[in-house]
Amino acid sequence: MSHTALSPALSAVEKQDFRNAMARLGAAVNIITTDGPGGRAGFTASAVCSVTDSPPTLLVCLNRSASVWPTFMQNQVLCVNTLAAEHEALSNLFGGKTPMAERFIAAEWATLLTGAPILNGAVASFDCRISQTISVGTHDILFCEAQALVCNHHGAGLIYFDRGYHHLLRQEAR
Ligand SMILES: NC(=O)C1=CN([C@@H]2O[C@H](COP(=O)(O)OP(=O)(O)OC[C@H]3O[C@@H](n4cnc5c(N)ncnc54)[C@H](O)[C@@H]3O)[C@@H](O)[C@H]2O)C=CC1
Ligand SMILES: Cc1cc2nc3c(=O)[nH]c(=O)nc-3n(C[C@H](O)[C@H](O)[C@H](O)COP(=O)(O)O)c2cc1C
C-alpha cells in the first residue's frame, strides 16, 4: 500500500502558530538557579514538569542560546524554585537580558544540599542534580533528580497564561 505524503503547506506548523497555541497552556512559573565551579546563574522557566517519583525526577527545558546555558552545563546541579504570586517582578528580572548580579540581589536566597540557590518564600523548591540531558531542537531537556525539598503550603501560586501572570488561590482562601 502506498502512502501519499501531506504537502508541507498542509502539514507544517508555523513557529508563530505553535507559540500562539502554547500561550493557551497555563503553567507554573519557576526560577531555575545554579551555583558551583561555573558560577551562579538563574533563569525563569515555564517548561518544567514531573517525570517520575522513583527516583524523584523533574524536567526543565533550557534554550541552548540562553546566556546561562554554559553555567548550568558546568555545574550539573540546579534548584527549581516554583514562584508565589508575590514573585511576579522577580520572574521578569530572571526572564532575560538583566545582568546576573542584578537578578540575585532582588531576593533572599539560602542553600540546601547541592549549593544551588533556594528562593525564600517559593511555594516549593527542588534541590537537584542533573541526571541526564537530551537535546531537542533549540532546547536541552534537563532531567533533574531531587536531592532535597522545601514545600510551603501557604500563599498564592503564580501561573503564566496567555502571555500574562495570574494568581492562584485555594478555593477556601478566597
Ligand atoms: N520554553 C521556552 O523556552 C519559553 C520561552 N519563553 C520566552 O519568554 C519570552 C516571552 O514569552 P511569551 O510572552 O509567552 O510569548 P511568546 O509568543 O514568545 O511564547 C508563547 C508561548 O510559546 C512557548 N514558547 C515561547 N518560546 C519558545 C521556545 N523558544 N521554545 C519552545 N516554546 C516556546 C511558551 O509556551 C510560551 O508561553 C519569549 O522570549 C519566549 O521565547 C517563554 C515561555 C517558555
Ligand atoms: C514566563 C517566562 C517563562 C520562560 N520559560 C522558559 C523556559 O521554560 N525555558 C527557557 O529556556 N527559557 C524560558 N524563558 C526565557 C528565559 O527566562 C531567558 O531566556 C533566560 O532568562 C535567559 O536570558 P538571557 O540569555 O538574556 O540571560 C522564559 C521567560 C519567561 C518570562
PDB file of C-alpha atoms and ligand atoms in Angstrom:
ATOM      1  CA  MET A   1       0.000   0.000   0.000  1.00  0.00           C
ATOM      2  CA  SER A   2       1.403   3.380  -0.902  1.00  0.00           C
ATOM      3  CA  HIS A   3       1.136   6.458   1.263  1.00  0.00           C
ATOM      4  CA  THR A   4       0.833   9.962  -0.105  1.00  0.00           C
ATOM      5  CA  ALA A   5       2.744  12.470   1.970  1.00  0.00           C
ATOM      6  CA  LEU A   6       0.775  15.536   3.007  1.00  0.00           C
ATOM      7  CA  SER A   7       2.092  18.573   1.225  1.00  0.00           C
ATOM      8  CA  PRO A   8       4.311  20.671   3.548  1.00  0.00           C
ATOM      9  CA  ALA A   9       1.915  23.570   3.117  1.00  0.00           C
ATOM     10  CA  LEU A  10      -0.822  21.483   4.788  1.00  0.00           C
ATOM     11  CA  SER A  11       1.222  19.630   7.419  1.00  0.00           C
ATOM     12  CA  ALA A  12       3.831  22.158   8.532  1.00  0.00           C
ATOM     13  CA  VAL A  13       3.064  24.036  11.734  1.00  0.00           C
ATOM     14  CA  GLU A  14       4.409  27.563  11.686  1.00  0.00           C
ATOM     15  CA  LYS A  15       6.558  28.555  14.671  1.00  0.00           C
ATOM     16  CA  GLN A  16       4.320  31.538  15.492  1.00  0.00           C
ATOM     17  CA  ASP A  17       1.124  29.433  15.310  1.00  0.00           C
ATOM     18  CA  PHE A  18       2.759  26.922  17.665  1.00  0.00           C
ATOM     19  CA  ARG A  19       3.669  29.700  20.116  1.00  0.00           C
ATOM     20  CA  ASN A  20       0.160  31.171  19.927  1.00  0.00           C
ATOM     21  CA  ALA A  21      -1.309  27.769  20.795  1.00  0.00           C
ATOM     22  CA  MET A  22       1.292  27.149  23.541  1.00  0.00           C
ATOM     23  CA  ALA A  23       0.343  30.509  25.064  1.00  0.00           C
ATOM     24  CA  ARG A  24      -3.040  28.880  25.863  1.00  0.00           C
ATOM     25  CA  LEU A  25      -1.379  26.274  28.134  1.00  0.00           C
ATOM     26  CA  GLY A  26      -1.295  27.689  31.643  1.00  0.00           C
ATOM     27  CA  ALA A  27       1.892  26.762  33.532  1.00  0.00           C
ATOM     28  CA  ALA A  28       3.548  27.357  36.877  1.00  0.00           C
ATOM     29  CA  VAL A  29       6.409  29.856  36.797  1.00  0.00           C
ATOM     30  CA  ASN A  30       9.784  28.794  38.182  1.00  0.00           C
ATOM     31  CA  ILE A  31      13.199  30.342  38.713  1.00  0.00           C
ATOM     32  CA  ILE A  32      15.862  27.758  37.983  1.00  0.00           C
ATOM     33  CA  THR A  33      19.121  28.504  39.786  1.00  0.00           C
ATOM     34  CA  THR A  34      22.584  27.008  39.896  1.00  0.00           C
ATOM     35  CA  ASP A  35      25.917  27.575  41.658  1.00  0.00           C
ATOM     36  CA  GLY A  36      29.259  25.784  41.555  1.00  0.00           C
ATOM     37  CA  PRO A  37      32.553  25.854  39.628  1.00  0.00           C
ATOM     38  CA  GLY A  38      30.847  27.660  36.700  1.00  0.00           C
ATOM     39  CA  GLY A  39      29.495  30.407  38.975  1.00  0.00           C
ATOM     40  CA  ARG A  40      25.962  31.443  39.962  1.00  0.00           C
ATOM     41  CA  ALA A  41      23.147  31.797  37.442  1.00  0.00           C
ATOM     42  CA  GLY A  42      19.366  31.678  37.178  1.00  0.00           C
ATOM     43  CA  PHE A  43      16.545  31.993  34.643  1.00  0.00           C
ATOM     44  CA  THR A  44      12.746  31.944  34.525  1.00  0.00           C
ATOM     45  CA  ALA A  45      11.143  28.782  33.133  1.00  0.00           C
ATOM     46  CA  SER A  46       7.610  27.602  32.493  1.00  0.00           C
ATOM     47  CA  ALA A  47       8.751  24.448  30.655  1.00  0.00           C
ATOM     48  CA  VAL A  48       9.047  22.315  33.823  1.00  0.00           C
ATOM     49  CA  CYS A  49       7.209  19.099  34.712  1.00  0.00           C
ATOM     50  CA  SER A  50       7.247  15.998  36.874  1.00  0.00           C
ATOM     51  CA  VAL A  51       8.758  12.871  35.257  1.00  0.00           C
ATOM     52  CA  THR A  52       8.762  10.090  37.893  1.00  0.00           C
ATOM     53  CA  ASP A  53       8.724   9.817  41.693  1.00  0.00           C
ATOM     54  CA  SER A  54      11.172   6.857  41.684  1.00  0.00           C
ATOM     55  CA  PRO A  55      13.775   8.310  41.567  1.00  0.00           C
ATOM     56  CA  PRO A  56      12.132  11.720  42.216  1.00  0.00           C
ATOM     57  CA  THR A  57      12.726  13.460  38.873  1.00  0.00           C
ATOM     58  CA  LEU A  58      11.564  16.659  37.150  1.00  0.00           C
ATOM     59  CA  LEU A  59      12.455  18.008  33.757  1.00  0.00           C
ATOM     60  CA  VAL A  60      13.410  21.541  32.759  1.00  0.00           C
ATOM     61  CA  CYS A  61      13.726  22.711  29.128  1.00  0.00           C
ATOM     62  CA  LEU A  62      16.545  25.235  28.631  1.00  0.00           C
ATOM     63  CA  ASN A  63      17.270  27.077  25.394  1.00  0.00           C
ATOM     64  CA  ARG A  64      20.907  26.413  24.439  1.00  0.00           C
ATOM     65  CA  SER A  65      21.241  30.045  23.286  1.00  0.00           C
ATOM     66  CA  ALA A  66      20.418  31.419  26.771  1.00  0.00           C
ATOM     67  CA  SER A  67      23.339  33.208  28.451  1.00  0.00           C
ATOM     68  CA  VAL A  68      23.010  30.841  31.443  1.00  0.00           C
ATOM     69  CA  TRP A  69      23.330  27.584  29.464  1.00  0.00           C
ATOM     70  CA  PRO A  70      27.151  27.083  29.847  1.00  0.00           C
ATOM     71  CA  THR A  71      26.920  27.691  33.611  1.00  0.00           C
ATOM     72  CA  PHE A  72      24.233  25.020  34.086  1.00  0.00           C
ATOM     73  CA  MET A  73      26.208  22.572  31.940  1.00  0.00           C
ATOM     74  CA  GLN A  74      29.347  23.138  34.005  1.00  0.00           C
ATOM     75  CA  ASN A  75      27.701  22.958  37.450  1.00  0.00           C
ATOM     76  CA  GLN A  76      25.377  19.958  36.823  1.00  0.00           C
ATOM     77  CA  VAL A  77      23.239  20.972  39.835  1.00  0.00           C
ATOM     78  CA  LEU A  78      20.170  23.193  39.937  1.00  0.00           C
ATOM     79  CA  CYS A  79      17.219  24.226  42.071  1.00  0.00           C
ATOM     80  CA  VAL A  80      13.687  24.510  40.653  1.00  0.00           C
ATOM     81  CA  ASN A  81      12.081  27.329  42.699  1.00  0.00           C
ATOM     82  CA  THR A  82       8.327  27.418  41.987  1.00  0.00           C
ATOM     83  CA  LEU A  83       7.164  31.011  42.365  1.00  0.00           C
ATOM     84  CA  ALA A  84       4.488  32.512  44.622  1.00  0.00           C
ATOM     85  CA  ALA A  85       2.170  35.343  43.497  1.00  0.00           C
ATOM     86  CA  GLU A  86       4.473  37.917  45.144  1.00  0.00           C
ATOM     87  CA  HIS A  87       7.347  36.906  42.809  1.00  0.00           C
ATOM     88  CA  GLU A  88       5.945  38.399  39.591  1.00  0.00           C
ATOM     89  CA  ALA A  89       8.592  41.157  39.325  1.00  0.00           C
ATOM     90  CA  LEU A  90      11.334  38.624  40.133  1.00  0.00           C
ATOM     91  CA  SER A  91      10.089  36.409  37.298  1.00  0.00           C
ATOM     92  CA  ASN A  92      10.562  39.284  34.836  1.00  0.00           C
ATOM     93  CA  LEU A  93      14.066  40.020  36.187  1.00  0.00           C
ATOM     94  CA  PHE A  94      15.129  36.391  35.616  1.00  0.00           C
ATOM     95  CA  GLY A  95      13.311  36.298  32.250  1.00  0.00           C
ATOM     96  CA  GLY A  96      16.295  37.573  30.278  1.00  0.00           C
ATOM     97  CA  LYS A  97      18.632  40.472  29.470  1.00  0.00           C
ATOM     98  CA  THR A  98      19.260  41.601  33.108  1.00  0.00           C
ATOM     99  CA  PRO A  99      22.889  41.122  34.377  1.00  0.00           C
ATOM    100  CA  MET A 100      23.149  38.124  36.737  1.00  0.00           C
ATOM    101  CA  ALA A 101      24.139  40.091  39.874  1.00  0.00           C
ATOM    102  CA  GLU A 102      21.053  42.339  39.488  1.00  0.00           C
ATOM    103  CA  ARG A 103      18.802  39.269  39.255  1.00  0.00           C
ATOM    104  CA  PHE A 104      20.007  37.755  42.555  1.00  0.00           C
ATOM    105  CA  ILE A 105      20.151  40.988  44.559  1.00  0.00           C
ATOM    106  CA  ALA A 106      16.354  41.368  44.285  1.00  0.00           C
ATOM    107  CA  ALA A 107      15.534  38.426  46.630  1.00  0.00           C
ATOM    108  CA  GLU A 108      16.844  36.384  49.578  1.00  0.00           C
ATOM    109  CA  TRP A 109      18.453  33.013  48.984  1.00  0.00           C
ATOM    110  CA  ALA A 110      19.615  30.047  51.049  1.00  0.00           C
ATOM    111  CA  THR A 111      21.260  26.730  50.134  1.00  0.00           C
ATOM    112  CA  LEU A 112      20.442  23.104  50.929  1.00  0.00           C
ATOM    113  CA  LEU A 113      22.471  20.097  49.686  1.00  0.00           C
ATOM    114  CA  THR A 114      23.741  20.962  46.203  1.00  0.00           C
ATOM    115  CA  GLY A 115      24.624  24.633  46.775  1.00  0.00           C
ATOM    116  CA  ALA A 116      22.107  25.877  44.173  1.00  0.00           C
ATOM    117  CA  PRO A 117      20.247  28.995  45.475  1.00  0.00           C
ATOM    118  CA  ILE A 118      16.918  28.282  47.231  1.00  0.00           C
ATOM    119  CA  LEU A 119      14.470  31.215  46.939  1.00  0.00           C
ATOM    120  CA  ASN A 120      12.943  32.457  50.185  1.00  0.00           C
ATOM    121  CA  GLY A 121       9.120  32.190  50.034  1.00  0.00           C
ATOM    122  CA  ALA A 122       8.941  29.939  46.947  1.00  0.00           C
ATOM    123  CA  VAL A 123       5.858  27.672  47.036  1.00  0.00           C
ATOM    124  CA  ALA A 124       8.230  24.736  46.525  1.00  0.00           C
ATOM    125  CA  SER A 125      11.962  24.289  45.892  1.00  0.00           C
ATOM    126  CA  PHE A 126      13.501  21.146  44.396  1.00  0.00           C
ATOM    127  CA  ASP A 127      17.259  20.955  45.009  1.00  0.00           C
ATOM    128  CA  CYS A 128      18.550  18.685  42.228  1.00  0.00           C
ATOM    129  CA  ARG A 129      21.441  17.041  40.434  1.00  0.00           C
ATOM    130  CA  ILE A 130      21.143  16.846  36.638  1.00  0.00           C
ATOM    131  CA  SER A 131      20.925  13.113  35.892  1.00  0.00           C
ATOM    132  CA  GLN A 132      20.561  13.256  32.099  1.00  0.00           C
ATOM    133  CA  THR A 133      20.454  15.826  29.283  1.00  0.00           C
ATOM    134  CA  ILE A 134      18.795  15.355  25.892  1.00  0.00           C
ATOM    135  CA  SER A 135      18.914  17.937  23.078  1.00  0.00           C
ATOM    136  CA  VAL A 136      15.730  18.508  21.063  1.00  0.00           C
ATOM    137  CA  GLY A 137      15.758  21.322  18.505  1.00  0.00           C
ATOM    138  CA  THR A 138      16.831  24.589  20.146  1.00  0.00           C
ATOM    139  CA  HIS A 139      16.488  23.294  23.725  1.00  0.00           C
ATOM    140  CA  ASP A 140      18.149  20.887  26.138  1.00  0.00           C
ATOM    141  CA  ILE A 141      15.837  18.802  28.309  1.00  0.00           C
ATOM    142  CA  LEU A 142      17.489  18.597  31.726  1.00  0.00           C
ATOM    143  CA  PHE A 143      16.344  15.630  33.811  1.00  0.00           C
ATOM    144  CA  CYS A 144      16.806  16.641  37.424  1.00  0.00           C
ATOM    145  CA  GLU A 145      16.883  14.221  40.370  1.00  0.00           C
ATOM    146  CA  ALA A 146      15.720  15.864  43.616  1.00  0.00           C
ATOM    147  CA  GLN A 147      18.215  15.619  46.489  1.00  0.00           C
ATOM    148  CA  ALA A 148      16.261  17.797  48.951  1.00  0.00           C
ATOM    149  CA  LEU A 149      12.962  19.695  49.044  1.00  0.00           C
ATOM    150  CA  VAL A 150      11.291  22.720  50.635  1.00  0.00           C
ATOM    151  CA  CYS A 151       7.481  22.922  50.480  1.00  0.00           C
ATOM    152  CA  ASN A 152       5.458  25.964  51.556  1.00  0.00           C
ATOM    153  CA  HIS A 153       1.737  25.214  51.989  1.00  0.00           C
ATOM    154  CA  HIS A 154       0.635  28.838  52.396  1.00  0.00           C
ATOM    155  CA  GLY A 155       0.080  31.705  49.975  1.00  0.00           C
ATOM    156  CA  ALA A 156      -0.990  32.003  46.354  1.00  0.00           C
ATOM    157  CA  GLY A 157       0.720  30.438  43.338  1.00  0.00           C
ATOM    158  CA  LEU A 158       1.834  32.185  40.144  1.00  0.00           C
ATOM    159  CA  ILE A 159       0.598  30.976  36.750  1.00  0.00           C
ATOM    160  CA  TYR A 160       1.687  32.151  33.275  1.00  0.00           C
ATOM    161  CA  PHE A 161      -1.235  32.034  30.823  1.00  0.00           C
ATOM    162  CA  ASP A 162      -1.977  33.983  27.616  1.00  0.00           C
ATOM    163  CA  ARG A 163       1.375  35.834  27.930  1.00  0.00           C
ATOM    164  CA  GLY A 164       0.438  37.214  31.335  1.00  0.00           C
ATOM    165  CA  TYR A 165       0.644  36.378  35.044  1.00  0.00           C
ATOM    166  CA  HIS A 166      -2.304  35.114  37.112  1.00  0.00           C
ATOM    167  CA  HIS A 167      -2.525  34.483  40.852  1.00  0.00           C
ATOM    168  CA  LEU A 168      -3.884  31.146  42.073  1.00  0.00           C
ATOM    169  CA  LEU A 169      -5.632  30.886  45.442  1.00  0.00           C
ATOM    170  CA  ARG A 170      -7.062  27.724  47.042  1.00  0.00           C
ATOM    171  CA  GLN A 171     -10.896  27.816  46.854  1.00  0.00           C
ATOM    172  CA  GLU A 172     -11.336  28.115  50.661  1.00  0.00           C
ATOM    173  CA  ALA A 173      -8.841  31.013  50.847  1.00  0.00           C
ATOM    174  CA  ARG A 174     -10.954  33.217  48.533  1.00  0.00           C
TER     175      ARG A 174
HETATM  176  N1  LIG B   1      10.125  27.099  26.610  1.00  0.00           N
HETATM  177  C1  LIG B   1      10.665  28.304  26.437  1.00  0.00           C
HETATM  178  O1  LIG B   1      11.811  28.418  26.040  1.00  0.00           O
HETATM  179  C2  LIG B   1       9.901  29.504  26.784  1.00  0.00           C
HETATM  180  C3  LIG B   1      10.415  30.730  26.451  1.00  0.00           C
HETATM  181  N2  LIG B   1       9.737  31.870  26.750  1.00  0.00           N
HETATM  182  C4  LIG B   1      10.339  33.127  26.331  1.00  0.00           C
HETATM  183  O2  LIG B   1       9.843  34.210  27.093  1.00  0.00           O
HETATM  184  C5  LIG B   1       9.534  35.328  26.256  1.00  0.00           C
HETATM  185  C6  LIG B   1       8.075  35.747  26.367  1.00  0.00           C
HETATM  186  O3  LIG B   1       7.218  34.650  26.071  1.00  0.00           O
HETATM  187  P1  LIG B   1       5.666  34.827  25.864  1.00  0.00           P
HETATM  188  O4  LIG B   1       5.241  36.106  26.444  1.00  0.00           O
HETATM  189  O5  LIG B   1       4.963  33.604  26.386  1.00  0.00           O
HETATM  190  O6  LIG B   1       5.433  34.951  24.302  1.00  0.00           O
HETATM  191  P2  LIG B   1       5.855  34.001  23.099  1.00  0.00           P
HETATM  192  O7  LIG B   1       4.910  34.312  21.989  1.00  0.00           O
HETATM  193  O8  LIG B   1       7.299  34.142  22.810  1.00  0.00           O
HETATM  194  O9  LIG B   1       5.578  32.496  23.608  1.00  0.00           O
HETATM  195  C7  LIG B   1       4.275  31.923  23.728  1.00  0.00           C
HETATM  196  C8  LIG B   1       4.444  30.516  24.290  1.00  0.00           C
HETATM  197  O10 LIG B   1       5.172  29.711  23.369  1.00  0.00           O
HETATM  198  C9  LIG B   1       6.094  28.868  24.050  1.00  0.00           C
HETATM  199  N3  LIG B   1       7.469  29.255  23.667  1.00  0.00           N
HETATM  200  C10 LIG B   1       7.959  30.516  23.535  1.00  0.00           C
HETATM  201  N4  LIG B   1       9.216  30.480  23.106  1.00  0.00           N
HETATM  202  C11 LIG B   1       9.526  29.178  22.971  1.00  0.00           C
HETATM  203  C12 LIG B   1      10.660  28.492  22.553  1.00  0.00           C
HETATM  204  N5  LIG B   1      11.764  29.135  22.150  1.00  0.00           N
HETATM  205  N6  LIG B   1      10.643  27.146  22.554  1.00  0.00           N
HETATM  206  C13 LIG B   1       9.535  26.467  22.923  1.00  0.00           C
HETATM  207  N7  LIG B   1       8.409  27.050  23.316  1.00  0.00           N
HETATM  208  C14 LIG B   1       8.406  28.384  23.335  1.00  0.00           C
HETATM  209  C15 LIG B   1       5.828  29.082  25.525  1.00  0.00           C
HETATM  210  O11 LIG B   1       4.884  28.116  25.966  1.00  0.00           O
HETATM  211  C16 LIG B   1       5.254  30.466  25.579  1.00  0.00           C
HETATM  212  O12 LIG B   1       4.454  30.722  26.711  1.00  0.00           O
HETATM  213  C17 LIG B   1       9.926  34.908  24.852  1.00  0.00           C
HETATM  214  O13 LIG B   1      11.237  35.349  24.619  1.00  0.00           O
HETATM  215  C18 LIG B   1       9.907  33.404  24.898  1.00  0.00           C
HETATM  216  O14 LIG B   1      10.772  32.799  23.949  1.00  0.00           O
HETATM  217  C19 LIG B   1       8.542  31.845  27.382  1.00  0.00           C
HETATM  218  C20 LIG B   1       7.985  30.660  27.766  1.00  0.00           C
HETATM  219  C21 LIG B   1       8.638  29.381  27.510  1.00  0.00           C
HETATM  220  C1  LIG B   2       7.367  33.468  31.874  1.00  0.00           C
HETATM  221  C2  LIG B   2       8.648  33.036  31.199  1.00  0.00           C
HETATM  222  C3  LIG B   2       8.887  31.681  31.000  1.00  0.00           C
HETATM  223  C4  LIG B   2      10.073  31.259  30.394  1.00  0.00           C
HETATM  224  N1  LIG B   2      10.274  29.923  30.244  1.00  0.00           N
HETATM  225  C5  LIG B   2      11.438  29.478  29.689  1.00  0.00           C
HETATM  226  C6  LIG B   2      11.702  28.085  29.603  1.00  0.00           C
HETATM  227  O1  LIG B   2      10.926  27.237  30.038  1.00  0.00           O
HETATM  228  N2  LIG B   2      12.878  27.709  29.047  1.00  0.00           N
HETATM  229  C7  LIG B   2      13.786  28.615  28.576  1.00  0.00           C
HETATM  230  O2  LIG B   2      14.842  28.207  28.069  1.00  0.00           O
HETATM  231  N3  LIG B   2      13.561  29.943  28.654  1.00  0.00           N
HETATM  232  C8  LIG B   2      12.412  30.385  29.215  1.00  0.00           C
HETATM  233  N4  LIG B   2      12.184  31.729  29.325  1.00  0.00           N
HETATM  234  C9  LIG B   2      13.213  32.676  28.859  1.00  0.00           C
HETATM  235  C10 LIG B   2      14.383  32.683  29.841  1.00  0.00           C
HETATM  236  O3  LIG B   2      13.970  33.065  31.133  1.00  0.00           O
HETATM  237  C11 LIG B   2      15.503  33.615  29.349  1.00  0.00           C
HETATM  238  O4  LIG B   2      15.872  33.193  28.076  1.00  0.00           O
HETATM  239  C12 LIG B   2      16.655  33.481  30.298  1.00  0.00           C
HETATM  240  O5  LIG B   2      16.443  34.352  31.385  1.00  0.00           O
HETATM  241  C13 LIG B   2      18.000  33.772  29.659  1.00  0.00           C
HETATM  242  O6  LIG B   2      18.009  35.045  29.148  1.00  0.00           O
HETATM  243  P1  LIG B   2      19.437  35.693  28.829  1.00  0.00           P
HETATM  244  O7  LIG B   2      20.005  34.891  27.707  1.00  0.00           O
HETATM  245  O8  LIG B   2      19.146  37.119  28.474  1.00  0.00           O
HETATM  246  O9  LIG B   2      20.211  35.560  30.088  1.00  0.00           O
HETATM  247  C14 LIG B   2      11.022  32.201  29.941  1.00  0.00           C
HETATM  248  C15 LIG B   2      10.786  33.574  30.149  1.00  0.00           C
HETATM  249  C16 LIG B   2       9.622  33.986  30.786  1.00  0.00           C
HETATM  250  C17 LIG B   2       9.397  35.457  31.034  1.00  0.00           C
END
